[in-house]
Short mmCIF file of C-alpha atoms and ligand atoms in Angstrom, two decimals:
data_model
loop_
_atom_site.label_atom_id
_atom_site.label_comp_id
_atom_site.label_asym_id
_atom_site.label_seq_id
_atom_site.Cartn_x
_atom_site.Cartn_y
_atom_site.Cartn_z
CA UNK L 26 9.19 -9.78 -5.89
CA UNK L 27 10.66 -6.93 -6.84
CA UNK L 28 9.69 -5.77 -10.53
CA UNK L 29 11.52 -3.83 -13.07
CA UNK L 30 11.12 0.23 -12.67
CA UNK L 31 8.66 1.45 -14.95
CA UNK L 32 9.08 4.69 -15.69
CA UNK L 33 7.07 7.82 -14.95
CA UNK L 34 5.52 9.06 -17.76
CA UNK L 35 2.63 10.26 -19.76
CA UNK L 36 2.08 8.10 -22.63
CA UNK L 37 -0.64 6.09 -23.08
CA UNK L 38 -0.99 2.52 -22.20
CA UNK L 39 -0.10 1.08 -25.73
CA UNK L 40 3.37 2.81 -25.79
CA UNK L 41 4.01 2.02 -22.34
CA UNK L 42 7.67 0.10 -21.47
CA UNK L 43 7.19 -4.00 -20.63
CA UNK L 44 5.46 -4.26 -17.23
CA UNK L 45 7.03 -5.43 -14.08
CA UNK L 46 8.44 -8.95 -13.79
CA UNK L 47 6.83 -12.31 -13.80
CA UNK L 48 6.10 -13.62 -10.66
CA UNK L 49 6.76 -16.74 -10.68
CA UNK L 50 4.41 -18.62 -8.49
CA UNK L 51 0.86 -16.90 -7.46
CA UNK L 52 -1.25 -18.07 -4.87
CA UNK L 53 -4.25 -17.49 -6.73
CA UNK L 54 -2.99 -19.39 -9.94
CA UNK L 55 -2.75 -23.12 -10.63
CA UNK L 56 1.31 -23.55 -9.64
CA UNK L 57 1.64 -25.13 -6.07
CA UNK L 58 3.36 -23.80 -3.27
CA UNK L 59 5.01 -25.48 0.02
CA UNK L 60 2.36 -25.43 2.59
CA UNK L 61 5.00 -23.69 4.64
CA UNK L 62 4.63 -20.63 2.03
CA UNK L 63 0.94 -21.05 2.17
CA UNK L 64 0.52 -20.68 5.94
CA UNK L 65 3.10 -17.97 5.88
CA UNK L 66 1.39 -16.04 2.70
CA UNK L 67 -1.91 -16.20 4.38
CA UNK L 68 -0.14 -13.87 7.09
CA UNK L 69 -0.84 -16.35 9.75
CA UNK L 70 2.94 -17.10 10.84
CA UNK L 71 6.35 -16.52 10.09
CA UNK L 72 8.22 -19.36 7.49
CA UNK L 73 9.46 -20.60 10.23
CA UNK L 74 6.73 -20.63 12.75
CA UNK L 75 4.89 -22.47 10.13
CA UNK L 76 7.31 -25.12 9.75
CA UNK L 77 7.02 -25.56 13.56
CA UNK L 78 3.01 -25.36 13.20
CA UNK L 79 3.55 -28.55 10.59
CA UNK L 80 6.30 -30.43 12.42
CA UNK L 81 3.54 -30.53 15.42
CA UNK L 82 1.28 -31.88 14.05
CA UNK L 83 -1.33 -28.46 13.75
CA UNK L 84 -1.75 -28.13 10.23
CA UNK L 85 -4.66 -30.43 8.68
CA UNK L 86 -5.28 -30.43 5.33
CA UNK L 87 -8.13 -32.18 3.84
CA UNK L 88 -9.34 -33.72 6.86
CA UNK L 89 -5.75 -35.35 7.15
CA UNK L 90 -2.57 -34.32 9.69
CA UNK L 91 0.04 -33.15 7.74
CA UNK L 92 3.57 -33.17 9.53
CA UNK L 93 5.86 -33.58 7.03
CA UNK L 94 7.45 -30.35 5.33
CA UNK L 95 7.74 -29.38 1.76
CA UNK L 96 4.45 -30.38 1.01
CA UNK L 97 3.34 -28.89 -2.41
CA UNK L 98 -0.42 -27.98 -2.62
CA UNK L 99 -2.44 -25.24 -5.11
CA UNK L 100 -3.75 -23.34 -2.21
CA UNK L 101 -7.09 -22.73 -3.89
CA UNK L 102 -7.69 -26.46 -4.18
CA UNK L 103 -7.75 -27.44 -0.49
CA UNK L 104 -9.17 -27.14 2.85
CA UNK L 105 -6.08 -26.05 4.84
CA UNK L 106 -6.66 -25.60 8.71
CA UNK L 107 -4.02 -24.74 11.54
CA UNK L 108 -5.72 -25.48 15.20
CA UNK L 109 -8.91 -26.41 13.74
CA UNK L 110 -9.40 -22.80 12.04
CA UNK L 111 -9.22 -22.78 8.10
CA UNK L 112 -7.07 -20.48 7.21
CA UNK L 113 -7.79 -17.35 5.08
CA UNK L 114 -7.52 -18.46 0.89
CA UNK L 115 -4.54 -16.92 -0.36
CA UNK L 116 -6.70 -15.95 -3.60
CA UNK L 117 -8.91 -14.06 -1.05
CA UNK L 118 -6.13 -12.06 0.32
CA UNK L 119 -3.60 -10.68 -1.80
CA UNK L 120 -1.66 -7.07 -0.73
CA UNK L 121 1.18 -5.13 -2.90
CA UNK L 122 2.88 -2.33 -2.29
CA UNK L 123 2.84 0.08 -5.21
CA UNK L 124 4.59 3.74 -5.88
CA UNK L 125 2.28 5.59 -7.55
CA UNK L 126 4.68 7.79 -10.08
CA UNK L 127 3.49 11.40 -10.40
CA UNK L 128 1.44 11.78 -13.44
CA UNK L 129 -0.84 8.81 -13.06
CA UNK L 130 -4.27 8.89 -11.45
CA UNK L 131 -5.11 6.42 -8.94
CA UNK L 132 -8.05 4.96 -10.40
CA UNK L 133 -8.77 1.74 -12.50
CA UNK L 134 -9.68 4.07 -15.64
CA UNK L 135 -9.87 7.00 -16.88
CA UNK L 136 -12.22 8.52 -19.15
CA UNK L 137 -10.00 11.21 -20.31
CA UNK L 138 -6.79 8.26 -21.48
CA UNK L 139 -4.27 9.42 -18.85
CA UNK L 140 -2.11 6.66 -17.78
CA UNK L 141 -3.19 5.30 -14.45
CA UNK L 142 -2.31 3.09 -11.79
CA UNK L 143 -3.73 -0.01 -13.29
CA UNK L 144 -1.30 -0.08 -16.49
CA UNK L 145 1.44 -0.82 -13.55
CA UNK L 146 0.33 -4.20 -12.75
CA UNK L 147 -2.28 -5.27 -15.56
CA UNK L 148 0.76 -6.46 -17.64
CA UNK L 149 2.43 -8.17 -14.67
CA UNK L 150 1.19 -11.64 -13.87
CA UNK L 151 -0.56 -10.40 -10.76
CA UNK L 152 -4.17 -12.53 -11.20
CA UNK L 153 -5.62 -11.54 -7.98
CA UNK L 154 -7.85 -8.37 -8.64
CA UNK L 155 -6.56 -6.08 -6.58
CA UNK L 156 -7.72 -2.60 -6.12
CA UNK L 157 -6.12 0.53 -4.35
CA UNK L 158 -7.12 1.99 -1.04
CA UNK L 159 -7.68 5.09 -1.25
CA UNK L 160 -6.32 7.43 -3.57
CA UNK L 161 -2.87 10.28 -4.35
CA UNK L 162 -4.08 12.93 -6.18
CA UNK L 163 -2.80 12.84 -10.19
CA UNK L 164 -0.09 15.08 -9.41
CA UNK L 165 0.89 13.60 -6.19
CA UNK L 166 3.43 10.19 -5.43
CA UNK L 167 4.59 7.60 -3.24
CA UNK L 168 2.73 4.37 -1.59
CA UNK L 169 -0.50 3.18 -2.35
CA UNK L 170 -1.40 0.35 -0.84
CA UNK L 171 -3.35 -2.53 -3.49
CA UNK L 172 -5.31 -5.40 -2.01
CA UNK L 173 -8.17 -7.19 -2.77
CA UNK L 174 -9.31 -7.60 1.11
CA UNK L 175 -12.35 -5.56 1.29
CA UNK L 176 -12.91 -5.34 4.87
CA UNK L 177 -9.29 -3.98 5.50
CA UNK L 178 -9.13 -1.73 3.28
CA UNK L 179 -12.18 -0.34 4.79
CA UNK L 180 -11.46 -0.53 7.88
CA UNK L 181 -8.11 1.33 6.78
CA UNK L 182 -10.06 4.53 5.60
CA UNK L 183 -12.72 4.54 8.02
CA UNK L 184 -12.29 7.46 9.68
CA UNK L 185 -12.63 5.98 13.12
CA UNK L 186 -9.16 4.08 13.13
CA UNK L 187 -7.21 6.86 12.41
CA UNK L 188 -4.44 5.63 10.50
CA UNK L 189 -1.70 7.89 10.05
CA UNK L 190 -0.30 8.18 6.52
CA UNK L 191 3.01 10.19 6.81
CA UNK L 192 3.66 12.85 3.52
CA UNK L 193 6.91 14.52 2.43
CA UNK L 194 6.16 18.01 0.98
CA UNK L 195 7.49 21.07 -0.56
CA UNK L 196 5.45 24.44 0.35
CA UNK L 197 6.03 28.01 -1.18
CA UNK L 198 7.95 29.85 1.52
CA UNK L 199 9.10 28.92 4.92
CA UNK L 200 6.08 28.86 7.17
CA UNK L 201 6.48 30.41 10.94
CA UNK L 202 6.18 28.46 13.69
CA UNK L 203 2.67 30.17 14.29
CA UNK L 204 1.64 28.79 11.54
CA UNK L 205 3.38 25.59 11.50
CA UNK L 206 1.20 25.47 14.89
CA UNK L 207 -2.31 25.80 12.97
CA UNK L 208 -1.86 22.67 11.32
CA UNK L 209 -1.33 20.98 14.92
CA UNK L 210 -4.53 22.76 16.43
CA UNK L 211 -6.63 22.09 13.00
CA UNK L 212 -7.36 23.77 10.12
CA UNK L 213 -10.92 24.58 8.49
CA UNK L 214 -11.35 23.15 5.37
CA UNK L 215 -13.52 23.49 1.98
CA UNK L 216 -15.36 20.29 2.93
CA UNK L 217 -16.18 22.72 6.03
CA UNK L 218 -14.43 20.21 8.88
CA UNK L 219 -11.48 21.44 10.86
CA UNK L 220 -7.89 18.50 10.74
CA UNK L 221 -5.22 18.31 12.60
CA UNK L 222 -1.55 17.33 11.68
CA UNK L 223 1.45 16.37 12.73
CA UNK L 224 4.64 18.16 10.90
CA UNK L 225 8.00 18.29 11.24
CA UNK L 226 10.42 20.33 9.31
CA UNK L 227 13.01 18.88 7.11
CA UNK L 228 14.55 21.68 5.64
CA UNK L 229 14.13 25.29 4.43
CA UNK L 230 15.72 26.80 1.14
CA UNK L 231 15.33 30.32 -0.24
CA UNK L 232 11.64 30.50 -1.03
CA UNK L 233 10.40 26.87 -0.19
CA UNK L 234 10.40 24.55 2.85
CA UNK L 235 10.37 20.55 3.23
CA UNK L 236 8.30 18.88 5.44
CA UNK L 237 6.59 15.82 7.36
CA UNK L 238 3.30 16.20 7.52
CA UNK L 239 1.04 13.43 8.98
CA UNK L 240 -2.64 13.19 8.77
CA UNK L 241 -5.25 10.42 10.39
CA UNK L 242 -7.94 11.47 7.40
CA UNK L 243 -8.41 10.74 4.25
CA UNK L 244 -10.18 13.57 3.12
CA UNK L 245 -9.38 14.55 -1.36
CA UNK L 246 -7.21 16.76 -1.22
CA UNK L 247 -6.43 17.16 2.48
CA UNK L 248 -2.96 18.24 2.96
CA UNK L 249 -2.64 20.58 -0.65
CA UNK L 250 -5.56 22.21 1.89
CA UNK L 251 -4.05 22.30 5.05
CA UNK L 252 -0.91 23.80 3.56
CA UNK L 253 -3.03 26.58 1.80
CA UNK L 254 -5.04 27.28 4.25
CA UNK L 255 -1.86 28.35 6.62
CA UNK L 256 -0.83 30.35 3.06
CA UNK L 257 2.14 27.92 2.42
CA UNK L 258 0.57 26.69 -0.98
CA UNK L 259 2.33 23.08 -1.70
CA UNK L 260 4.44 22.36 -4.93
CA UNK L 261 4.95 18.75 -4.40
CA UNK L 262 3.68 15.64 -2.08
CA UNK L 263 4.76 11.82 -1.58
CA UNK L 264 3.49 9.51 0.68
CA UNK L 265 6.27 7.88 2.46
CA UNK L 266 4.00 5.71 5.07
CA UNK L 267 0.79 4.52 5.41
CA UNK L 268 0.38 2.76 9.05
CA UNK L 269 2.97 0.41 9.33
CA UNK L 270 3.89 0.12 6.28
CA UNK L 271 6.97 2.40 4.53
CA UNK L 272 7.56 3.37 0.81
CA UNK L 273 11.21 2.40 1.25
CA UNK L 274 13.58 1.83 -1.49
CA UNK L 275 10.61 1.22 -3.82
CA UNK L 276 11.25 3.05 -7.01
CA UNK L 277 7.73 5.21 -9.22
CA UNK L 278 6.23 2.33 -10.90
CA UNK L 279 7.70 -0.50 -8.96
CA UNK L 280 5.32 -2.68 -6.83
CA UNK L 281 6.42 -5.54 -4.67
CA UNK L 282 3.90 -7.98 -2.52
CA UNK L 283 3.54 -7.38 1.22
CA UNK L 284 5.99 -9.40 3.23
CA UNK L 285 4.00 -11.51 5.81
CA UNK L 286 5.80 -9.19 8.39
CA UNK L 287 3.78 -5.99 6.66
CA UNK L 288 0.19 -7.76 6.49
CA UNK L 289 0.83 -9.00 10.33
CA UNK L 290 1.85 -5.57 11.17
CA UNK L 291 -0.91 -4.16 8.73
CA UNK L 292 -3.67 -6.38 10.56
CA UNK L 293 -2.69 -5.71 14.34
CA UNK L 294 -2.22 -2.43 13.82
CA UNK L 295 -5.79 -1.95 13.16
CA UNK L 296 -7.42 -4.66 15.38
CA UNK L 297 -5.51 -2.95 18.33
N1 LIG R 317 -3.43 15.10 0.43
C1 LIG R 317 -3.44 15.73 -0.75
O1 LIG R 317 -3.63 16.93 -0.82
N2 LIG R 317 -3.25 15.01 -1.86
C2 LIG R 317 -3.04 13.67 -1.85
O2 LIG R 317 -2.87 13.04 -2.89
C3 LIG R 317 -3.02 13.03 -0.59
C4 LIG R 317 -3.22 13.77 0.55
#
């Protein structure tokens, strides 16, 4: 699904323009799907690979061998097992892709009425309730990841699995390579730890500098930090990746499930 582009702004919820598209079909809502789609939703298989899954005879729902395709079931109605396993309920596991638009904090609410994230999709027909993992700071942009798996979005911000999330940024000047070299070896922080990053330049203008800059924390505020701290202070940040997956054509305010391609990706990546 690709929605409508919403656009950036900074007026409150009520004057906001109409939300992204209908989906159509939601595995979490009462209109059936081909088991095919099921099996390949739940990020167990390709389309394809679940056909062949059905055609031989793997896929039992009910109790019952089901072989033939095109099969229409409500997911959240049936016992659906592939090799004896039941598969993960699609109303358990639901991921999107969203672009946080600068502007917008990345929390459910706000006390203080700015728009946030969840204005995006509470007008959409997205009934799963998702949540985001982690967070962009107000005045940052780019991919946030929304899912309402617990466990992997945990395991995505625990520390240990050091996921890289990739940022584009603009800094004040054009850093040496001395200092460009600090962020590899680590910089001290305010939280009083010392991070490392990857960077790469992208370009240098007359006072400012573009760059890649990738980090395997998720500490607030981490790379306005690491950029100050080698006296580059930054002027602007997007997230372009998160692990596997890749902002990509997405437009600020546009969010679009997870192909099961991304959530296979997503989930080896971080039992590997
Ligand atoms: N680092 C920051 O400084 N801000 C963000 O929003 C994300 C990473």
């Amino acid at each position: 699904m690709k929605t409508r582009r919403n656009k950036p702004d900074n007026r409150r919820k009520a004057d906001l323009p109409p939300r992204a598209a209908a989906r159509r079909e939601s595995p979490a809502g009462s209109l059936p799907w081909r088991l095919q789609r099921i099996l390949a939703h739940s990020g167990l298989a390709s389309r394809r690979k679940a056909e062949d899954l059905i055609r031989t005879g793997r896929v039992v729902v009910d109790g019952r061998v089901v072989t033939e395709l095109g099969l229409k079931l409500v997911p959240s109605d049936h016992r659906i097992e592939v090799d004896g396993k039941r598969i993960a309920s699609p109303e358990s596991k639901a991921y999107y892709l969203f672009y946080k638009p600068k502007g917008v904090v990345s929390t459910l609410r706000d006390p203080q009425g700015r728009p946030t994230i969840f204005d995006y999709w509470s007008r959409t027909q997205i009934q799963e309730r998702i949540f985001p993992v982690g967070r962009l700071d107000w005045d940052a942009e780019g991919l946030m990841l929304l899912t309402n798996d617990g466990e992997l979005a945990q395991t995505l911000l625990h520390p240990k699995f050091q996921v890289p999330k990739t940022y584009r940024v603009k800094v004040r000047g054009i850093p040496t390579l001395d200092s460009l070299r600090r962020l590899q070896t680590g910089t001290w922080l305010p939280s009083g730890k010392k991070h490392q990053a990857e960077w790469k330049m992208v370009k240098t203008g007359l006072d400012r500098s573009w760059l890649l800059i990738t980090i395997r924390e998720g500490e607030k505020h981490q790379v306005k930090n690491m950029c100050a701290a080698i006296g580059h202070p930054l002027m602007a940040i997007k997230r372009i990746t998160l692990g596997p997956l890749s902002l990509g054509r997405l437009a600020p305010g546009e969010i679009r499930p997870l192909t099961p391609k991304e959530i296979r990706a997503l989930k080896s990546d971080l039992s590997g």
